[in-house]
CSV table of C-alpha atoms and ligand atoms in Angstrom, one decimal:
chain,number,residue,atom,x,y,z
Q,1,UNK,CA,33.3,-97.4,-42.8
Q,2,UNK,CA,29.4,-98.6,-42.4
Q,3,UNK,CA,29.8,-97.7,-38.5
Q,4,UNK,CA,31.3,-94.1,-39.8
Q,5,UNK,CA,28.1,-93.7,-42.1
Q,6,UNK,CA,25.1,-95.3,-39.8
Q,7,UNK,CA,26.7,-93.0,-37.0
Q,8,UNK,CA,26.7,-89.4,-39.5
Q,9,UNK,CA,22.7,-90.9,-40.0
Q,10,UNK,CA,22.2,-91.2,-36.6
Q,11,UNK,CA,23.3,-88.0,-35.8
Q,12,UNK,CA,21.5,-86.1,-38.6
Q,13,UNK,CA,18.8,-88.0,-37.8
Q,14,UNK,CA,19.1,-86.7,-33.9
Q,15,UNK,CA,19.0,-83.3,-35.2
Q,16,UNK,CA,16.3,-83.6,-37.4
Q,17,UNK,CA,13.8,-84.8,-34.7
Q,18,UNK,CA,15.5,-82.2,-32.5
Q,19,UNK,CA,14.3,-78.8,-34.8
Q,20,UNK,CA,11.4,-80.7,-36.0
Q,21,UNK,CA,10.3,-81.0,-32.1
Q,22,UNK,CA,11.7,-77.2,-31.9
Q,23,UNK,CA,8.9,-76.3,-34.5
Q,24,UNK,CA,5.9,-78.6,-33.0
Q,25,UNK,CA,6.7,-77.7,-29.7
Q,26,UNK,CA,3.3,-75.6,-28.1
Q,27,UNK,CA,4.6,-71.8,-28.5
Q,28,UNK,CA,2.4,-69.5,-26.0
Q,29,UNK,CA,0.5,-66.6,-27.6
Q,30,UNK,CA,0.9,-63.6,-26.1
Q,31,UNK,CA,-0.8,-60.2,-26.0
Q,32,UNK,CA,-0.2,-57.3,-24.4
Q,33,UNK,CA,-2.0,-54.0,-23.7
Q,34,UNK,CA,-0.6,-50.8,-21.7
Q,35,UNK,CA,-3.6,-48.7,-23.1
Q,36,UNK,CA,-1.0,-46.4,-24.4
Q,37,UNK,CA,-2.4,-46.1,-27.6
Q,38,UNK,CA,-7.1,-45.7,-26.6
Q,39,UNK,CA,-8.5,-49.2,-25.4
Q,40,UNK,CA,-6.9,-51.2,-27.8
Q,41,UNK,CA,-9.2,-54.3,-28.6
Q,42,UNK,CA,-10.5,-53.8,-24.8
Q,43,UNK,CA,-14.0,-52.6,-24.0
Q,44,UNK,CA,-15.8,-52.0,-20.7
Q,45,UNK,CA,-18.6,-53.2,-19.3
Q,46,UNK,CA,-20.3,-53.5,-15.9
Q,47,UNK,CA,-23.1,-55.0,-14.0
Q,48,UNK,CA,-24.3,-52.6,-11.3
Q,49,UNK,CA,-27.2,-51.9,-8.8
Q,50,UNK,CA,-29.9,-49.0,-9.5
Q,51,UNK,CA,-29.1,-45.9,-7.4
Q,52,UNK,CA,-31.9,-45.4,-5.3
Q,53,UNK,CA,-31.2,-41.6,-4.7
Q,54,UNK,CA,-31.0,-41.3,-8.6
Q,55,UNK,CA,-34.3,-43.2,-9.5
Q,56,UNK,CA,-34.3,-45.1,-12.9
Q,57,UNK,CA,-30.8,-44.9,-13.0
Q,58,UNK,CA,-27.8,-47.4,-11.8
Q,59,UNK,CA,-24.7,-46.3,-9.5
Q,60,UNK,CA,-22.1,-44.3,-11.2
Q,61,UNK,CA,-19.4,-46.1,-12.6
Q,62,UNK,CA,-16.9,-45.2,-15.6
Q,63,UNK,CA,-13.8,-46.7,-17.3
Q,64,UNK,CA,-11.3,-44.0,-18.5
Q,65,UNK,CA,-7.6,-43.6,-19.8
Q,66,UNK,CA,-5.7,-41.7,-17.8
Q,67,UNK,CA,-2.0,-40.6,-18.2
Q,68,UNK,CA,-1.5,-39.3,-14.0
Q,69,UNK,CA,-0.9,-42.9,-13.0
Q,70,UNK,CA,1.3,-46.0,-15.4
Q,71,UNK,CA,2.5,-49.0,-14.9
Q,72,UNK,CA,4.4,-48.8,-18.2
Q,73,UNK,CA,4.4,-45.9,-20.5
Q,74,UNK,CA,2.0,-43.0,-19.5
Q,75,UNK,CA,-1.4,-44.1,-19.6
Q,76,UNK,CA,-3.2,-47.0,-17.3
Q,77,UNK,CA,-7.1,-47.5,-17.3
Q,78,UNK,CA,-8.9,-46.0,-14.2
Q,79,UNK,CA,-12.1,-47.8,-13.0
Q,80,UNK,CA,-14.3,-45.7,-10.5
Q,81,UNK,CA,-17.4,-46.7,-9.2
Q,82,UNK,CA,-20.4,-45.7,-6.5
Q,83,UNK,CA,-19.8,-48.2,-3.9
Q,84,UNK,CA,-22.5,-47.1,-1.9
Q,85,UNK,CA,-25.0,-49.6,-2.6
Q,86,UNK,CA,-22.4,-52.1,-1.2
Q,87,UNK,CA,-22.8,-53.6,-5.0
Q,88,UNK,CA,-21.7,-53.2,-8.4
Q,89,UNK,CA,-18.4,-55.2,-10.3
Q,90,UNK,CA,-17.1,-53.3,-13.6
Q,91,UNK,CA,-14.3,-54.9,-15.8
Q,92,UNK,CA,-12.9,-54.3,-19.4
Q,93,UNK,CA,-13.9,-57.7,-21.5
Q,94,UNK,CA,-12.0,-58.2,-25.1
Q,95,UNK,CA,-12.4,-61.6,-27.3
Q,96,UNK,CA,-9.1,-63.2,-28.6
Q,97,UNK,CA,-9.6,-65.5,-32.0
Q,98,UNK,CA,-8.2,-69.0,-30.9
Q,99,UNK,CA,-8.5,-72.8,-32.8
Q,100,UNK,CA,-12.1,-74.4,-32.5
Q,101,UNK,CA,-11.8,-78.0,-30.4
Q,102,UNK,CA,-8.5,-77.3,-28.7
Q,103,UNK,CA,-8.0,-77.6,-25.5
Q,104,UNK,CA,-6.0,-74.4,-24.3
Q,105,UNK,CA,-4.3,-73.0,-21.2
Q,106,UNK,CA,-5.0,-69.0,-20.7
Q,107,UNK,CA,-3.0,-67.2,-18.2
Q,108,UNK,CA,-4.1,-63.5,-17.8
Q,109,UNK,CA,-2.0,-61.0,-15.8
Q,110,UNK,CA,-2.3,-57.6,-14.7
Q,111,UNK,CA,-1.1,-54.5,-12.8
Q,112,UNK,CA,-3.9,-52.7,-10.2
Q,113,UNK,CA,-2.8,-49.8,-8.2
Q,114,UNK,CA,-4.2,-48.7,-4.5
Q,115,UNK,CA,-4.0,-45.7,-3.5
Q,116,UNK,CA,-3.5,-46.8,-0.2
Q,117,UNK,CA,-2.6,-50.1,2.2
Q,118,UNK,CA,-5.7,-51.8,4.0
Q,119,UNK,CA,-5.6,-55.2,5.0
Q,120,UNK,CA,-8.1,-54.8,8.0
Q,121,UNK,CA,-10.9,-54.2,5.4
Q,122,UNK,CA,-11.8,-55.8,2.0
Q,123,UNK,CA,-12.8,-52.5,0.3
Q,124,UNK,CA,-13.2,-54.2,-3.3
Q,125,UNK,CA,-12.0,-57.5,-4.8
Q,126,UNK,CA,-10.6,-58.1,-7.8
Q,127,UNK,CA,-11.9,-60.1,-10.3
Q,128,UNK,CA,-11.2,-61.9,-13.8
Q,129,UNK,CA,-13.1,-63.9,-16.5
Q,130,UNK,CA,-12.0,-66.4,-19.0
Q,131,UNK,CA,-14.6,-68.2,-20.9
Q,132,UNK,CA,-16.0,-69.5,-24.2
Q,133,UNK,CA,-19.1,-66.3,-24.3
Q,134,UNK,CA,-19.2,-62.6,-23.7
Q,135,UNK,CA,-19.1,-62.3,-19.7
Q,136,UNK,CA,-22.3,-60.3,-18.6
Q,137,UNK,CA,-22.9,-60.1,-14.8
Q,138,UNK,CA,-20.9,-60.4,-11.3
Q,139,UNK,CA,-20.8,-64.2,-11.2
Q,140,UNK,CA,-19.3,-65.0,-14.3
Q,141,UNK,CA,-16.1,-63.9,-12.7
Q,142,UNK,CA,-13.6,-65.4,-10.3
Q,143,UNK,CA,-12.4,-63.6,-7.5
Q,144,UNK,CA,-8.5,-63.1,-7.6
Q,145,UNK,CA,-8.1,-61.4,-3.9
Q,146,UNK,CA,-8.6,-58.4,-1.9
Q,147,UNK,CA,-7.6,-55.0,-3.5
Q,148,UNK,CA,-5.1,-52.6,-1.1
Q,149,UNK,CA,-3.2,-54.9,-0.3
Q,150,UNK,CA,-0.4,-53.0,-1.1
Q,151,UNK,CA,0.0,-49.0,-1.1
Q,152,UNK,CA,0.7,-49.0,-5.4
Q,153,UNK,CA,0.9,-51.5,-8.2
Q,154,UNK,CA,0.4,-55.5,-7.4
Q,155,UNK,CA,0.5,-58.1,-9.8
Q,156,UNK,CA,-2.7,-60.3,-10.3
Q,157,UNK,CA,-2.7,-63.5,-11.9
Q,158,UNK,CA,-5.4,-66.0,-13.1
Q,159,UNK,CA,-5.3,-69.1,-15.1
Q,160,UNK,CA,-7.8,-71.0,-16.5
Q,161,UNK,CA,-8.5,-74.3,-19.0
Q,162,UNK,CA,-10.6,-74.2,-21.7
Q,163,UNK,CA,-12.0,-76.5,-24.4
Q,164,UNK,CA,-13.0,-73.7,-27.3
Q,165,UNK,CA,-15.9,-75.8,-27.9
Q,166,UNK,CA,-17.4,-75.3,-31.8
Q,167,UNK,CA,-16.4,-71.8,-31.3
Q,168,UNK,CA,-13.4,-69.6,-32.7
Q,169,UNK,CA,-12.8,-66.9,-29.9
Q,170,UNK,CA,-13.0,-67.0,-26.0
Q,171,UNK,CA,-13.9,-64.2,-24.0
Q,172,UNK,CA,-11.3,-62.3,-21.3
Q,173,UNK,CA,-11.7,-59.8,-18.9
Q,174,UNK,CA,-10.7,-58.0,-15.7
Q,175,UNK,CA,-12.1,-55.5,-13.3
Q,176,UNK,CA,-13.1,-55.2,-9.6
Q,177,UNK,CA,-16.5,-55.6,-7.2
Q,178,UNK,CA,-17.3,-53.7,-4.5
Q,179,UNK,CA,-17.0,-54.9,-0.8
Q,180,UNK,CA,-17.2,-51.8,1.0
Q,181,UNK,CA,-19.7,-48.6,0.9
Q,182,UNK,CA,-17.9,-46.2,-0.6
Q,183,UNK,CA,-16.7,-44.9,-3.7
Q,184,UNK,CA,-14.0,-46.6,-5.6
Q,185,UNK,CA,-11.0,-45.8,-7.5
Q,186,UNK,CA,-8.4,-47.9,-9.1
Q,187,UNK,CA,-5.8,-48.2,-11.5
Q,188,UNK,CA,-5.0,-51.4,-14.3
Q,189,UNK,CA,-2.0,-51.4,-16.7
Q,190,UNK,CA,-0.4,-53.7,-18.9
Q,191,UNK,CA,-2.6,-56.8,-19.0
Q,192,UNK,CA,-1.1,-59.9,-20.9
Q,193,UNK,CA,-2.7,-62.7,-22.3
Q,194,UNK,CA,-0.7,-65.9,-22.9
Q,195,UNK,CA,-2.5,-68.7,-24.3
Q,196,UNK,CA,-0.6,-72.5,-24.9
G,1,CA,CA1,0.4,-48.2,-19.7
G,2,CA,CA1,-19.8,-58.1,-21.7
Protein backbone atom coordinates (compact mmCIF):
# COMPACT_ATOMS: atom_id res chain seq x y z
CA UNK A 1 0.00 0.00 0.00
CA UNK A 2 2.98 2.70 0.94
CA UNK A 3 4.76 1.46 -2.45
CA UNK A 4 1.16 2.16 -4.25
CA UNK A 5 1.20 5.77 -2.68
CA UNK A 6 5.09 6.78 -2.83
CA UNK A 7 4.79 5.55 -6.62
CA UNK A 8 1.18 7.87 -7.40
CA UNK A 9 3.82 10.75 -5.60
CA UNK A 10 6.39 10.05 -7.73
CA UNK A 11 4.56 10.23 -10.63
CA UNK A 12 2.66 13.42 -9.82
CA UNK A 13 5.68 14.61 -8.87
CA UNK A 14 7.34 13.65 -12.50
CA UNK A 15 4.64 15.63 -14.03
CA UNK A 16 4.76 18.55 -12.00
CA UNK A 17 8.49 19.19 -12.83
CA UNK A 18 7.53 18.17 -16.32
CA UNK A 19 4.84 21.39 -17.07
CA UNK A 20 6.75 23.43 -14.56
CA UNK A 21 9.91 22.92 -17.00
CA UNK A 22 7.17 23.33 -19.99
CA UNK A 23 6.46 26.92 -18.53
CA UNK A 24 10.36 28.02 -17.63
CA UNK A 25 11.56 26.65 -20.72
CA UNK A 26 13.19 29.83 -22.95
CA UNK A 27 10.18 30.52 -25.47
CA UNK A 28 11.64 32.54 -28.65
CA UNK A 29 9.98 35.98 -29.43
CA UNK A 30 9.11 36.41 -32.70
CA UNK A 31 8.12 39.30 -34.98
CA UNK A 32 7.25 39.48 -38.19
CA UNK A 33 6.83 42.23 -40.86
CA UNK A 34 5.62 41.73 -44.65
CA UNK A 35 5.13 45.54 -44.93
CA UNK A 36 1.57 44.84 -45.89
CA UNK A 37 0.11 47.18 -43.77
CA UNK A 38 3.06 50.94 -44.32
CA UNK A 39 6.52 50.23 -42.54
CA UNK A 40 5.26 48.79 -39.58
CA UNK A 41 7.69 49.70 -36.58
CA UNK A 42 10.45 49.77 -39.44
CA UNK A 43 12.22 52.97 -40.56
CA UNK A 44 14.90 53.72 -43.08
CA UNK A 45 18.05 55.10 -42.94
CA UNK A 46 21.23 55.27 -45.00
CA UNK A 47 24.80 56.37 -44.93
CA UNK A 48 25.77 57.52 -48.44
CA UNK A 49 28.55 59.47 -50.37
CA UNK A 50 27.97 63.22 -51.72
CA UNK A 51 27.14 63.24 -55.43
CA UNK A 52 29.70 65.10 -56.97
CA UNK A 53 27.60 65.95 -60.15
CA UNK A 54 24.76 67.14 -57.67
CA UNK A 55 26.98 69.42 -55.39
CA UNK A 56 25.93 69.75 -51.69
CA UNK A 57 23.90 66.84 -52.12
CA UNK A 58 24.45 62.86 -51.46
CA UNK A 59 23.63 60.02 -54.14
CA UNK A 60 20.08 59.20 -54.54
CA UNK A 61 18.73 56.59 -52.61
CA UNK A 62 14.95 55.89 -51.39
CA UNK A 63 13.08 53.17 -49.39
CA UNK A 64 9.56 52.64 -50.70
CA UNK A 65 6.51 50.10 -50.47
CA UNK A 66 5.74 48.70 -53.36
CA UNK A 67 2.92 46.17 -54.25
CA UNK A 68 4.58 44.96 -58.12
CA UNK A 69 6.91 42.60 -56.32
CA UNK A 70 6.00 40.14 -52.67
CA UNK A 71 7.27 37.65 -51.04
CA UNK A 72 4.03 37.29 -49.00
CA UNK A 73 0.97 39.22 -49.51
CA UNK A 74 1.27 42.12 -52.01
CA UNK A 75 3.66 44.62 -50.85
CA UNK A 76 7.67 44.07 -50.21
CA UNK A 77 9.99 47.20 -49.52
CA UNK A 78 12.16 48.35 -52.50
CA UNK A 79 15.59 49.91 -51.74
CA UNK A 80 17.20 51.85 -54.82
CA UNK A 81 20.22 53.60 -54.66
CA UNK A 82 22.95 55.67 -57.06
CA UNK A 83 25.71 53.20 -57.07
CA UNK A 84 27.83 55.33 -59.05
CA UNK A 85 30.05 56.57 -56.55
CA UNK A 86 30.97 52.84 -55.93
CA UNK A 87 29.63 53.77 -52.23
CA UNK A 88 26.56 54.19 -50.25
CA UNK A 89 24.72 51.11 -47.79
CA UNK A 90 20.84 51.92 -47.00
CA UNK A 91 18.89 49.64 -44.56
CA UNK A 92 15.52 49.81 -42.64
CA UNK A 93 16.59 49.88 -38.69
CA UNK A 94 13.58 49.22 -35.97
CA UNK A 95 14.27 48.80 -32.00
CA UNK A 96 12.59 45.84 -30.24
CA UNK A 97 11.96 46.32 -26.17
CA UNK A 98 13.87 43.32 -24.66
CA UNK A 99 14.92 42.50 -20.56
CA UNK A 100 17.88 44.81 -19.31
CA UNK A 101 21.02 42.31 -18.20
CA UNK A 102 20.03 39.28 -20.16
CA UNK A 103 21.96 37.65 -22.22
CA UNK A 104 19.87 36.94 -25.61
CA UNK A 105 20.17 35.13 -28.87
CA UNK A 106 18.73 37.30 -32.03
CA UNK A 107 18.16 35.54 -35.23
CA UNK A 108 17.00 37.93 -38.01
CA UNK A 109 15.79 36.60 -41.43
CA UNK A 110 14.75 37.92 -44.60
CA UNK A 111 13.54 37.70 -48.20
CA UNK A 112 15.74 39.92 -51.01
CA UNK A 113 14.85 39.63 -54.60
CA UNK A 114 17.36 40.01 -57.81
CA UNK A 115 16.17 40.84 -60.64
CA UNK A 116 18.69 38.90 -62.23
CA UNK A 117 21.53 35.96 -61.66
CA UNK A 118 25.27 37.27 -61.39
CA UNK A 119 27.73 35.36 -59.69
CA UNK A 120 30.77 36.71 -61.84
CA UNK A 121 30.30 40.14 -60.14
CA UNK A 122 29.50 41.26 -56.57
CA UNK A 123 27.09 44.17 -57.60
CA UNK A 124 25.96 44.91 -53.89
CA UNK A 125 26.17 43.00 -50.60
CA UNK A 126 23.82 42.47 -48.23
CA UNK A 127 24.07 43.52 -44.95
CA UNK A 128 22.44 43.32 -41.31
CA UNK A 129 22.80 44.90 -37.84
CA UNK A 130 22.05 43.79 -34.39
CA UNK A 131 23.16 45.81 -31.57
CA UNK A 132 22.53 47.53 -28.19
CA UNK A 133 22.34 51.53 -30.06
CA UNK A 134 20.72 53.00 -33.15
CA UNK A 135 23.07 51.68 -36.11
CA UNK A 136 24.33 54.90 -38.07
CA UNK A 137 26.99 54.25 -40.78
CA UNK A 138 28.40 51.31 -43.18
CA UNK A 139 30.46 49.63 -40.52
CA UNK A 140 28.14 48.98 -37.99
CA UNK A 141 26.84 46.22 -40.14
CA UNK A 142 27.88 42.70 -41.07
CA UNK A 143 28.03 41.56 -44.34
CA UNK A 144 25.66 38.53 -45.00
CA UNK A 145 26.79 37.69 -48.81
CA UNK A 146 26.72 38.80 -52.27
CA UNK A 147 23.26 39.92 -53.75
CA UNK A 148 22.11 38.03 -57.28
CA UNK A 149 22.93 35.22 -56.46
CA UNK A 150 19.88 33.91 -57.50
CA UNK A 151 17.44 35.32 -60.37
CA UNK A 152 14.31 36.16 -57.45
CA UNK A 153 13.83 35.78 -53.75
CA UNK A 154 16.80 34.23 -51.39
CA UNK A 155 16.71 33.82 -47.89
CA UNK A 156 19.24 35.73 -45.67
CA UNK A 157 20.02 34.85 -42.26
CA UNK A 158 22.08 36.49 -39.38
CA UNK A 159 22.43 35.67 -35.84
CA UNK A 160 23.97 37.44 -33.25
CA UNK A 161 24.55 37.44 -29.10
CA UNK A 162 23.91 40.13 -27.09
CA UNK A 163 24.16 41.17 -23.44
CA UNK A 164 21.33 44.13 -23.34
CA UNK A 165 23.61 45.93 -21.14
CA UNK A 166 21.71 48.64 -18.66
CA UNK A 167 19.49 49.12 -21.59
CA UNK A 168 15.81 47.95 -22.43
CA UNK A 169 15.78 47.78 -26.43
CA UNK A 170 18.37 46.61 -29.02
CA UNK A 171 18.63 47.95 -32.36
CA UNK A 172 17.86 45.69 -35.76
CA UNK A 173 18.31 46.32 -39.22
CA UNK A 174 18.82 45.22 -42.79
CA UNK A 175 19.68 46.69 -46.13
CA UNK A 176 22.42 46.38 -48.83
CA UNK A 177 25.97 48.37 -49.80
CA UNK A 178 27.09 48.99 -53.01
CA UNK A 179 29.93 47.03 -54.72
CA UNK A 180 29.45 47.89 -58.26
CA UNK A 181 28.94 51.43 -60.14
CA UNK A 182 25.68 51.38 -61.03
CA UNK A 183 22.34 51.97 -59.84
CA UNK A 184 20.67 49.57 -57.58
CA UNK A 185 17.40 48.02 -57.10
CA UNK A 186 16.16 45.43 -54.79
CA UNK A 187 13.43 43.95 -53.13
CA UNK A 188 12.94 42.74 -48.98
CA UNK A 189 9.80 41.03 -47.60
CA UNK A 190 8.88 39.42 -44.63
CA UNK A 191 11.64 39.94 -42.09
CA UNK A 192 11.40 37.94 -38.77
CA UNK A 193 12.92 38.55 -35.58
CA UNK A 194 13.27 35.72 -33.13
CA UNK A 195 14.90 36.50 -29.93
CA UNK A 196 15.61 33.41 -27.05
CA1 LIG B 1 4.82 41.35 -48.03
CA1 LIG C 1 19.79 54.76 -37.64
Amino acid sequence: MKLKIYGIIGIGLVITLIIIGFYLYPKPFIIDESFENGFGEWSKDAHVPLDPNNPGHEVFWNISRTDSLAHSGSYSLNFSIDGMQDDGTIWVERKVLVKSYSNIKVRVSFHLYSSSENQAITIARVVAFVGNSNPEVEDDFQILGPTNQVLGWREYTYEANLNTCSSDEIWVAVGITVSWETYLSYNIDDIRIEIT
